[in-house]
Amino acid sequence: MDTAALGRFLLVLLVANGIGFVIAAVVSPPDPFTQLSYYLPMFPITVVVAYVLVYKGGFDRINAAI
């Protein structure tokens, strides 16, 4: 396994989870348990997004479109 790609994957996963947490905090009521219940379904989505961006050429497609 390529360690550079793994590091990139973990960085993208960290950023995507941070964005997901902020979205859950904004959308949900100010109750920590409710925010957590909004965030938990986002976690698998962020894993898939990070995988597609790093390992399936998502960043390359975005750079080509720009």
Coordinates of N, CA and C in Angstrom, one line a residue:
M1 N 0.8 -1.2 0.0 CA 0.0 0.0 0.0 C 0.9 1.2 0.0
D2 N 0.5 2.2 -0.8 CA 1.3 3.4 -0.9 C 1.0 4.3 0.4
T3 N 2.1 4.6 1.1 CA 2.0 5.4 2.3 C 1.6 6.8 2.1
A4 N 2.0 7.4 0.9 CA 1.6 8.7 0.6 C 0.1 8.8 0.4
A5 N -0.4 7.8 -0.3 CA -1.9 7.8 -0.5 C -2.6 7.6 0.8
L6 N -2.1 6.7 1.6 CA -2.7 6.5 2.9 C -2.8 7.8 3.8
G7 N -1.7 8.5 3.8 CA -1.6 9.8 4.5 C -2.6 10.8 3.9
R8 N -2.7 10.8 2.6 CA -3.6 11.7 1.9 C -5.1 11.3 2.2
F9 N -5.3 10.0 2.3 CA -6.7 9.5 2.6 C -7.0 9.9 4.0
L10 N -6.1 9.8 5.0 CA -6.4 10.2 6.4 C -6.6 11.7 6.5
L11 N -5.9 12.5 5.8 CA -6.1 13.9 5.8 C -7.4 14.3 5.2
V12 N -7.8 13.7 4.1 CA -9.1 14.0 3.5 C -10.2 13.5 4.4
L13 N -10.0 12.4 5.1 CA -11.0 11.9 6.0 C -11.2 12.8 7.2
L14 N -10.1 13.3 7.7 CA -10.1 14.2 8.8 C -10.9 15.5 8.5
V15 N -10.6 16.1 7.3 CA -11.2 17.3 6.9 C -12.7 17.1 6.6
A16 N -13.0 16.0 5.9 CA -14.4 15.7 5.6 C -15.2 15.4 6.9
N17 N -14.6 14.8 7.9 CA -15.3 14.6 9.2 C -15.5 15.9 9.9
G18 N -14.6 16.8 9.8 CA -14.7 18.1 10.4 C -15.9 18.9 9.8
I19 N -15.9 18.8 8.4 CA -17.0 19.5 7.7 C -18.4 18.8 8.1
G20 N -18.4 17.5 8.2 CA -19.6 16.8 8.6 C -20.1 17.2 10.0
F21 N -19.1 17.3 10.9 CA -19.5 17.7 12.2 C -20.0 19.1 12.3
V22 N -19.5 20.0 11.5 CA -20.0 21.4 11.5 C -21.4 21.4 10.9
I23 N -21.6 20.7 9.9 CA -22.9 20.6 9.3 C -23.9 20.0 10.3
A24 N -23.6 19.0 11.0 CA -24.5 18.4 12.0 C -24.7 19.4 13.1
A25 N -23.8 20.2 13.5 CA -24.0 21.1 14.5 C -24.9 22.3 14.1
V26 N -24.8 22.7 12.8 CA -25.6 23.8 12.4 C -27.1 23.3 12.1
V27 N -27.2 22.1 11.6 CA -28.6 21.6 11.2 C -29.4 21.1 12.4
S28 N -28.7 20.6 13.4 CA -29.4 19.9 14.5 C -29.7 20.9 15.7
P29 N -30.5 20.6 16.6 CA -30.7 21.4 17.8 C -29.5 21.4 18.6
P30 N -29.4 22.4 19.6 CA -28.1 22.5 20.4 C -28.0 21.4 21.5
D31 N -28.4 20.2 21.2 CA -28.3 19.1 22.2 C -27.2 18.2 21.7
P32 N -26.2 17.9 22.5 CA -25.0 17.1 22.1 C -25.5 15.7 21.6
F33 N -26.5 15.1 22.2 CA -26.9 13.8 21.8 C -27.6 13.8 20.4
T34 N -28.3 14.8 20.2 CA -29.0 15.0 18.8 C -27.9 15.3 17.8
Q35 N -27.0 16.1 18.1 CA -25.9 16.4 17.2 C -25.1 15.1 16.8
L36 N -24.9 14.3 17.8 CA -24.2 13.1 17.5 C -25.1 12.1 16.7
S37 N -26.4 12.1 16.9 CA -27.2 11.3 16.1 C -27.3 11.8 14.6
Y38 N -27.1 13.1 14.4 CA -27.0 13.6 13.1 C -25.7 13.3 12.4
Y39 N -24.6 13.3 13.2 CA -23.3 13.1 12.7 C -23.0 11.7 12.4
L40 N -23.5 10.8 13.2 CA -23.1 9.3 12.9 C -23.4 8.8 11.5
P41 N -24.6 9.2 10.9 CA -24.8 8.7 9.6 C -23.9 9.4 8.5
M42 N -23.3 10.5 8.9 CA -22.4 11.2 8.0 C -21.0 10.5 7.9
F43 N -20.6 9.8 9.0 CA -19.3 9.2 9.0 C -19.0 8.2 7.9
P44 N -19.9 7.3 7.6 CA -19.7 6.4 6.5 C -19.6 7.1 5.2
I45 N -20.4 8.2 5.1 CA -20.4 8.9 3.8 C -19.0 9.6 3.6
T46 N -18.5 10.1 4.7 CA -17.2 10.8 4.6 C -16.1 9.8 4.2
V47 N -16.2 8.6 4.7 CA -15.2 7.5 4.4 C -15.3 7.2 2.9
V48 N -16.5 7.1 2.4 CA -16.6 6.8 0.9 C -16.1 8.0 0.1
V49 N -16.4 9.2 0.5 CA -16.0 10.4 -0.3 C -14.5 10.4 -0.3
A50 N -13.8 10.2 0.9 CA -12.4 10.3 1.0 C -11.8 9.2 0.1
Y51 N -12.4 8.0 0.1 CA -11.8 6.9 -0.7 C -11.9 7.2 -2.2
V52 N -13.0 7.7 -2.6 CA -13.2 8.1 -4.0 C -12.3 9.2 -4.4
L53 N -12.1 10.2 -3.6 CA -11.2 11.3 -4.0 C -9.7 10.9 -4.0
V54 N -9.3 10.0 -3.2 CA -7.9 9.6 -3.1 C -7.6 8.5 -4.0
Y55 N -8.3 7.4 -3.9 CA -8.0 6.1 -4.6 C -8.6 5.9 -6.0
K56 N -9.7 6.6 -6.2 CA -10.4 6.4 -7.5 C -10.2 7.6 -8.5
G57 N -9.2 8.5 -8.2 CA -8.9 9.6 -9.1 C -9.9 10.8 -9.0
G58 N -10.5 11.0 -7.9 CA -11.4 12.1 -7.8 C -10.7 13.4 -7.9
F59 N -9.6 13.5 -7.2 CA -8.8 14.8 -7.2 C -8.3 15.1 -8.6
D60 N -7.9 14.0 -9.4 CA -7.4 14.2 -10.8 C -8.6 14.7 -11.6
R61 N -9.8 14.2 -11.5 CA -10.9 14.7 -12.3 C -11.3 16.1 -11.9
I62 N -11.2 16.5 -10.6 CA -11.4 17.8 -10.2 C -10.4 18.8 -10.8
N63 N -9.1 18.4 -10.8 CA -8.1 19.2 -11.4 C -8.2 19.4 -12.9
A64 N -8.6 18.3 -13.5 CA -8.8 18.4 -15.0 C -10.0 19.3 -15.4
A65 N -11.0 19.3 -14.5 CA -12.2 20.1 -14.8 C -11.9 21.6 -14.6
I66 N -10.9 21.9 -13.7 CA -10.6 23.3 -13.4 C -9.6 23.8 -14.5

